[in-house]
CSV table of C-alpha atoms in Angstrom, one decimal:
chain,number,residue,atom,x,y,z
A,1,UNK,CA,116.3,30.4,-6.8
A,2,UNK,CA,119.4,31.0,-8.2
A,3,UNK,CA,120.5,34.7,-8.1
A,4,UNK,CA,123.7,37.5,-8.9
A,5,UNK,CA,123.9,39.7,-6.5
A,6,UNK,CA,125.6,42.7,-5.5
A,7,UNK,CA,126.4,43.5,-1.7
A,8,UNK,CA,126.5,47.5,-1.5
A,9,UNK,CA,124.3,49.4,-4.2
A,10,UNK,CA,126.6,52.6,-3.9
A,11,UNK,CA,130.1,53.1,-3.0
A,12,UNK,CA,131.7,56.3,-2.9
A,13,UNK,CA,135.5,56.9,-3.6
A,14,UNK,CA,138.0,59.5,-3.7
A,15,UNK,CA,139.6,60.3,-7.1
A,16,UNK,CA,143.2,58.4,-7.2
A,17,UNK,CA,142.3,55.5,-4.7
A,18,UNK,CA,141.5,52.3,-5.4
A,19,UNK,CA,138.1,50.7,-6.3
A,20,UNK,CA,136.2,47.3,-5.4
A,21,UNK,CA,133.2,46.2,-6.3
A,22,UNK,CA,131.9,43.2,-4.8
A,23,UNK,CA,129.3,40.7,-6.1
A,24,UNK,CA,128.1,37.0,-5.1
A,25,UNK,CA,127.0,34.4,-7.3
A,26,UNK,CA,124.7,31.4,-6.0
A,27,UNK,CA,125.3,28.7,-9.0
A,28,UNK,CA,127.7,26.6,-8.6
A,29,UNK,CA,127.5,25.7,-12.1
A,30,UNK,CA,128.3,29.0,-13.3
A,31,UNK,CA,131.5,28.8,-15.2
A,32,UNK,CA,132.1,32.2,-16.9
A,33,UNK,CA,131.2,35.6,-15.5
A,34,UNK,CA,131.6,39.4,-17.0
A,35,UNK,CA,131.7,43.2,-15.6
A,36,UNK,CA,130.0,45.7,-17.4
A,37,UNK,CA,129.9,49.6,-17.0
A,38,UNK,CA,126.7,51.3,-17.6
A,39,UNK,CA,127.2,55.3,-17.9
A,40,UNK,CA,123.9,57.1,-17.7
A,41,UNK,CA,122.4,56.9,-20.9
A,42,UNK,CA,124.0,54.3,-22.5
A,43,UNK,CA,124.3,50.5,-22.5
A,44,UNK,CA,126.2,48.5,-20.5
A,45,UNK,CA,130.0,48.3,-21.8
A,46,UNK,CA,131.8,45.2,-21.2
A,47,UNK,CA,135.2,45.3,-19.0
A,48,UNK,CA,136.8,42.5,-18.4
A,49,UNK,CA,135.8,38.7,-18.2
A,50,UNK,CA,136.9,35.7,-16.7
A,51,UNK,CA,136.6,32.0,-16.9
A,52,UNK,CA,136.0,29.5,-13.6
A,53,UNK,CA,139.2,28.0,-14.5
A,54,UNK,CA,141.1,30.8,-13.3
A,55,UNK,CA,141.0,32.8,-9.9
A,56,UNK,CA,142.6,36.6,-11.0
A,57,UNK,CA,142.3,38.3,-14.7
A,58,UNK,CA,144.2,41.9,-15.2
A,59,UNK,CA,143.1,44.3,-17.6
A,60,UNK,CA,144.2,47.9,-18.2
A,61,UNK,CA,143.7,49.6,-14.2
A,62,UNK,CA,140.8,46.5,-13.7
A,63,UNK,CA,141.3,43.4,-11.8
A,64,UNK,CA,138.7,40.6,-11.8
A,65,UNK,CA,139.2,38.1,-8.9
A,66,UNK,CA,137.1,35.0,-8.7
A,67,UNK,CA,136.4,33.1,-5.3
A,68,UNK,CA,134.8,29.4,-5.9
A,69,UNK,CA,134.9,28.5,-2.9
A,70,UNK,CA,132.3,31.1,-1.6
A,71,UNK,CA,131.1,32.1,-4.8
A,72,UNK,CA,132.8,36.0,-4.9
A,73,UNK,CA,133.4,38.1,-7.8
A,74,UNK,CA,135.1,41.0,-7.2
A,75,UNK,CA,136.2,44.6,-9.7
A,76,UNK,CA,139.0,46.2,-8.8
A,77,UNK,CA,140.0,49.5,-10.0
A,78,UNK,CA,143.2,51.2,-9.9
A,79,UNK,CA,143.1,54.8,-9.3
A,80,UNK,CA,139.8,55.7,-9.6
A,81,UNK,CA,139.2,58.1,-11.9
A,82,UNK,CA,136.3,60.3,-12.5
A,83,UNK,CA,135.3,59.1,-15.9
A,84,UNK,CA,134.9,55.6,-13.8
A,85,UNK,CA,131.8,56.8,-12.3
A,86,UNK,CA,128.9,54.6,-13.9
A,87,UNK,CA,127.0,51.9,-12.3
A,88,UNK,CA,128.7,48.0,-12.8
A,89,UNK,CA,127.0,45.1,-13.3
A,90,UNK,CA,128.3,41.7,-12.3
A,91,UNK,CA,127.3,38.8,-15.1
A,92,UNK,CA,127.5,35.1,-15.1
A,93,UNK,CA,127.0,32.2,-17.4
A,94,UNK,CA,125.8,28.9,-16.7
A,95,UNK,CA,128.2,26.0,-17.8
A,96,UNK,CA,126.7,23.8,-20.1
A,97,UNK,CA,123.3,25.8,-20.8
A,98,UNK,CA,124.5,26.7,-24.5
A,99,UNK,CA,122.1,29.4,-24.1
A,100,UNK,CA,124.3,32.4,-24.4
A,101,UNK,CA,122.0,33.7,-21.5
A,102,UNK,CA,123.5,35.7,-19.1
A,103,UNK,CA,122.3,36.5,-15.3
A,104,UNK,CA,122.8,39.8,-14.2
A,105,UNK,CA,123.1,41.5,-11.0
A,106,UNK,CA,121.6,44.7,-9.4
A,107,UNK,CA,124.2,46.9,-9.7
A,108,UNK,CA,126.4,48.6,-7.9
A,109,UNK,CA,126.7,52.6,-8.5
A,110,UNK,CA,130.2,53.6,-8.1
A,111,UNK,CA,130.8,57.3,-7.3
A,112,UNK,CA,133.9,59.2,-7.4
A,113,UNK,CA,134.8,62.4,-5.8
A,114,UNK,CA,137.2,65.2,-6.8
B,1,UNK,CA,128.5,50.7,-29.1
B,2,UNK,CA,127.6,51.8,-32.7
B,3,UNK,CA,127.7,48.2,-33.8
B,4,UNK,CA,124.3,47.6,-32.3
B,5,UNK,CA,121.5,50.6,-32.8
B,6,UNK,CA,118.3,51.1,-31.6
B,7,UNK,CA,115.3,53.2,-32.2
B,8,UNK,CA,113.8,55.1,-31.2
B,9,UNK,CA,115.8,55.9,-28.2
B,10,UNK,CA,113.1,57.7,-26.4
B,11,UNK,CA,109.4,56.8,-26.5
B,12,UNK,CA,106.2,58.2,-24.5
B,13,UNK,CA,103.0,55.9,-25.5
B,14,UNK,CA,99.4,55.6,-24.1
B,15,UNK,CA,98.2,52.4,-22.6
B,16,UNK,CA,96.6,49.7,-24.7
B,17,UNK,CA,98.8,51.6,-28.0
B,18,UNK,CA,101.3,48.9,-29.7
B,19,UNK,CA,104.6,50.0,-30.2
B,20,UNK,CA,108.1,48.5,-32.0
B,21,UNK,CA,111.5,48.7,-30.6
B,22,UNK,CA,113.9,48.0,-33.5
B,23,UNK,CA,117.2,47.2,-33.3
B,24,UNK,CA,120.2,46.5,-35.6
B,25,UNK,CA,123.6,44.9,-35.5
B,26,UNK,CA,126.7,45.0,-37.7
B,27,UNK,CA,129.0,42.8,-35.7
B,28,UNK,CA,127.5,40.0,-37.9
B,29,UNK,CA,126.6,38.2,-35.0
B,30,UNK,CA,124.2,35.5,-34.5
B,31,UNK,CA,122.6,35.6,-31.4
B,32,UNK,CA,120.1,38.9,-30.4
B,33,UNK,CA,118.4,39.4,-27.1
B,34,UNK,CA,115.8,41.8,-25.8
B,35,UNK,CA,116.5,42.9,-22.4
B,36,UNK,CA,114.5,45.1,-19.7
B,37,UNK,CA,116.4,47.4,-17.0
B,38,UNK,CA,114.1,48.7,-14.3
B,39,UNK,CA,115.9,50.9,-11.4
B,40,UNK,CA,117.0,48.3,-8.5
B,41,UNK,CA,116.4,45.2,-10.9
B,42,UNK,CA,119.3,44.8,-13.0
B,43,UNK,CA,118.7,43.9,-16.4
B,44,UNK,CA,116.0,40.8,-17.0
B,45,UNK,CA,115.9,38.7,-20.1
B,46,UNK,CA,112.8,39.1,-22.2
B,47,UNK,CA,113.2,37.1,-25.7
B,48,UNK,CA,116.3,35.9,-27.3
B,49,UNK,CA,117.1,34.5,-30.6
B,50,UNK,CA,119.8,32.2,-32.0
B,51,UNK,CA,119.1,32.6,-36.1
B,52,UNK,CA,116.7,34.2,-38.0
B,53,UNK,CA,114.4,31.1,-37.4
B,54,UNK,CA,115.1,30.3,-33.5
B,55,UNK,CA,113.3,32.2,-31.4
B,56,UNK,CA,113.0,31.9,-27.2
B,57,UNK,CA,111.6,33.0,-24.6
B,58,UNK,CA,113.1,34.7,-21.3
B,59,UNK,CA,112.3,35.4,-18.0
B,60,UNK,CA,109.7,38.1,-18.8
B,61,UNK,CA,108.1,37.8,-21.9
B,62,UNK,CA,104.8,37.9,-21.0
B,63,UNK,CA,103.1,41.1,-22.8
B,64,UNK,CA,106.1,41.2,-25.4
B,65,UNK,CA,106.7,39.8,-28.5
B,66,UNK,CA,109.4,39.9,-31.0
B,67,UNK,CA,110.7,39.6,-35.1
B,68,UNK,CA,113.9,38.4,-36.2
B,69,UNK,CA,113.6,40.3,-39.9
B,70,UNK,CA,117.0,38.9,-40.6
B,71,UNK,CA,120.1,38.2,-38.8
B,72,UNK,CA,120.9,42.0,-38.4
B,73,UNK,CA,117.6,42.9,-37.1
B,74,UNK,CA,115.4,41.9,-34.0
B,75,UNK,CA,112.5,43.8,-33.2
B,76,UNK,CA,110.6,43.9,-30.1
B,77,UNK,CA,106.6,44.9,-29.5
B,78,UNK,CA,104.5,45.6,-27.1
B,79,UNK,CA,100.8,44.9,-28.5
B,80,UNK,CA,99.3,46.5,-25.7
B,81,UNK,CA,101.0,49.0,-23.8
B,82,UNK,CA,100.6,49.2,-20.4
B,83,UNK,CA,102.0,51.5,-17.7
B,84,UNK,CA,104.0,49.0,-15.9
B,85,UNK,CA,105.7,48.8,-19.2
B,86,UNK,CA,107.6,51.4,-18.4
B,87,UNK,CA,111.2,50.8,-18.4
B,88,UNK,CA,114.7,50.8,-20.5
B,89,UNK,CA,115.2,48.6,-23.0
B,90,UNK,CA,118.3,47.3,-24.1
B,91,UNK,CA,118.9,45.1,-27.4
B,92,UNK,CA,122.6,43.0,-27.2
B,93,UNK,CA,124.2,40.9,-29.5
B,94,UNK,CA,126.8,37.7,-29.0
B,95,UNK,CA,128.8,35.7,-31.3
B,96,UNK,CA,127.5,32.2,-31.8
B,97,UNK,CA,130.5,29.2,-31.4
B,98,UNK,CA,132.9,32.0,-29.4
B,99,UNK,CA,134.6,30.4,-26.6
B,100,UNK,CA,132.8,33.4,-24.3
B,101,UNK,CA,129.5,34.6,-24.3
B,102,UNK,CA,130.3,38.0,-23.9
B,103,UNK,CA,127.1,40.1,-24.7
B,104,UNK,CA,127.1,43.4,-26.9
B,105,UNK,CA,124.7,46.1,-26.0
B,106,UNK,CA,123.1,49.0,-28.2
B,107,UNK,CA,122.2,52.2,-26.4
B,108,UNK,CA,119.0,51.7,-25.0
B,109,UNK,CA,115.5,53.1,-25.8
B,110,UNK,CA,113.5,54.7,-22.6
B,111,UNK,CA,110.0,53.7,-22.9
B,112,UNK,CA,107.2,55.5,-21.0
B,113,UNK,CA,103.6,54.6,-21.0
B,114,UNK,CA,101.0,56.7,-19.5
């Protein structure tokens, strides 16, 4: 079936250095995909999106990088910073479904050290 | 996000009890969904609903049932409880027409059933 996944559940960083979180989509037909940052006890806050049309989106210290060809999604953060430890979810949406659904991945927890 | 609220945000419950989830949005959007997170399983789908009069199901929506009171308000219930039940729930919100289907999300309510 089709599935989002994530390839490490943790990854531990050191406070300053840089960040990236890796996920892999299966659908081929997916043509829009989203980050989101779940801090404990809250919902998941969108990051940064980006459309199959493009291969690199930039936001403030986040980078979103899209592979087609072998169906990669990665985050990347710029100098980690503490208040960055959360656990990010990779998204995608299915092109054409007019569902507004989204697929979700398993997480990955992001951990960053002082 | 304080544009999409839920209650209660902690909940203990016996099995075979019925309980309501409520939540409430004041983004004036359209679309509402009802989603489960369960530690290792990402966030599943359970009902979503387009307008007050379209309602769907998800992935999971066996044991679950849901009312959309009005377009600010989608409720979720569990007629029977059961232990397995047990989970966060997260209510999210999405702008019908938008060229992205990027998904709001209220602050979860931690369900326990014993």
């Amino acid at each position: 079936g089709e599935s989002v996944g994530l390839h490490l559940p943790t990854l531990s960083v050191q406070e300053g250095d840089n960040s990236i979180i890796n996920c892999a989509y299966s659908n081929s037909a997916s043509d829009y995909f989203i980050w989101y940052k779940q801090e404990s006890g809250k919902g998941p806050q969108f990051i940064i999106d980006i459309r199959s049309n493009m291969d690199k989106r930039q936001g403030q210290r986040v980078t979103v990088l899209l592979n087609k060809t072998v169906k990669h999604l990665s985050l990347q953060i710029a100098a980690t910073q503490p208040g960055d430890s959360a656990v990010y979810f990779c998204a995608e949406n299915i092109s054409g479904s007019n569902t507004g659904k989204l697929i979700f991945g398993q997480g990955t927890t992001l951990q960053v050290k002082p | 996000d304080a544009d999409v609220t839920q209650t209660p945000r902690n909940r203990i419950t016996k099995t075979g009890k019925r309980i309501m989830l409520e939540c409430s949005q004041t983004k004036g959007h359209d679309r509402m969904y009802w989603y489960r997170q369960d530690p290792g399983l990402g966030l599943r789908l359970i009902y979503y609903s387009f307008d007050v009069k379209d309602i769907n199901k998800g992935e999971i929506s066996d044991g679950y049932s849901v009312s959309r009171q009005a377009q600010a308000k989608f409720s979720l219930s569990l007629e029977s409880a059961i232990p397995n039940q047990t989970a966060l729930y997260f209510c999210a919100t999405s702008e019908m027409g938008a060229l992205t289907e990027t998904q709001y999300f209220g602050p979860g309510t931690r369900l326990l059933v014993l």
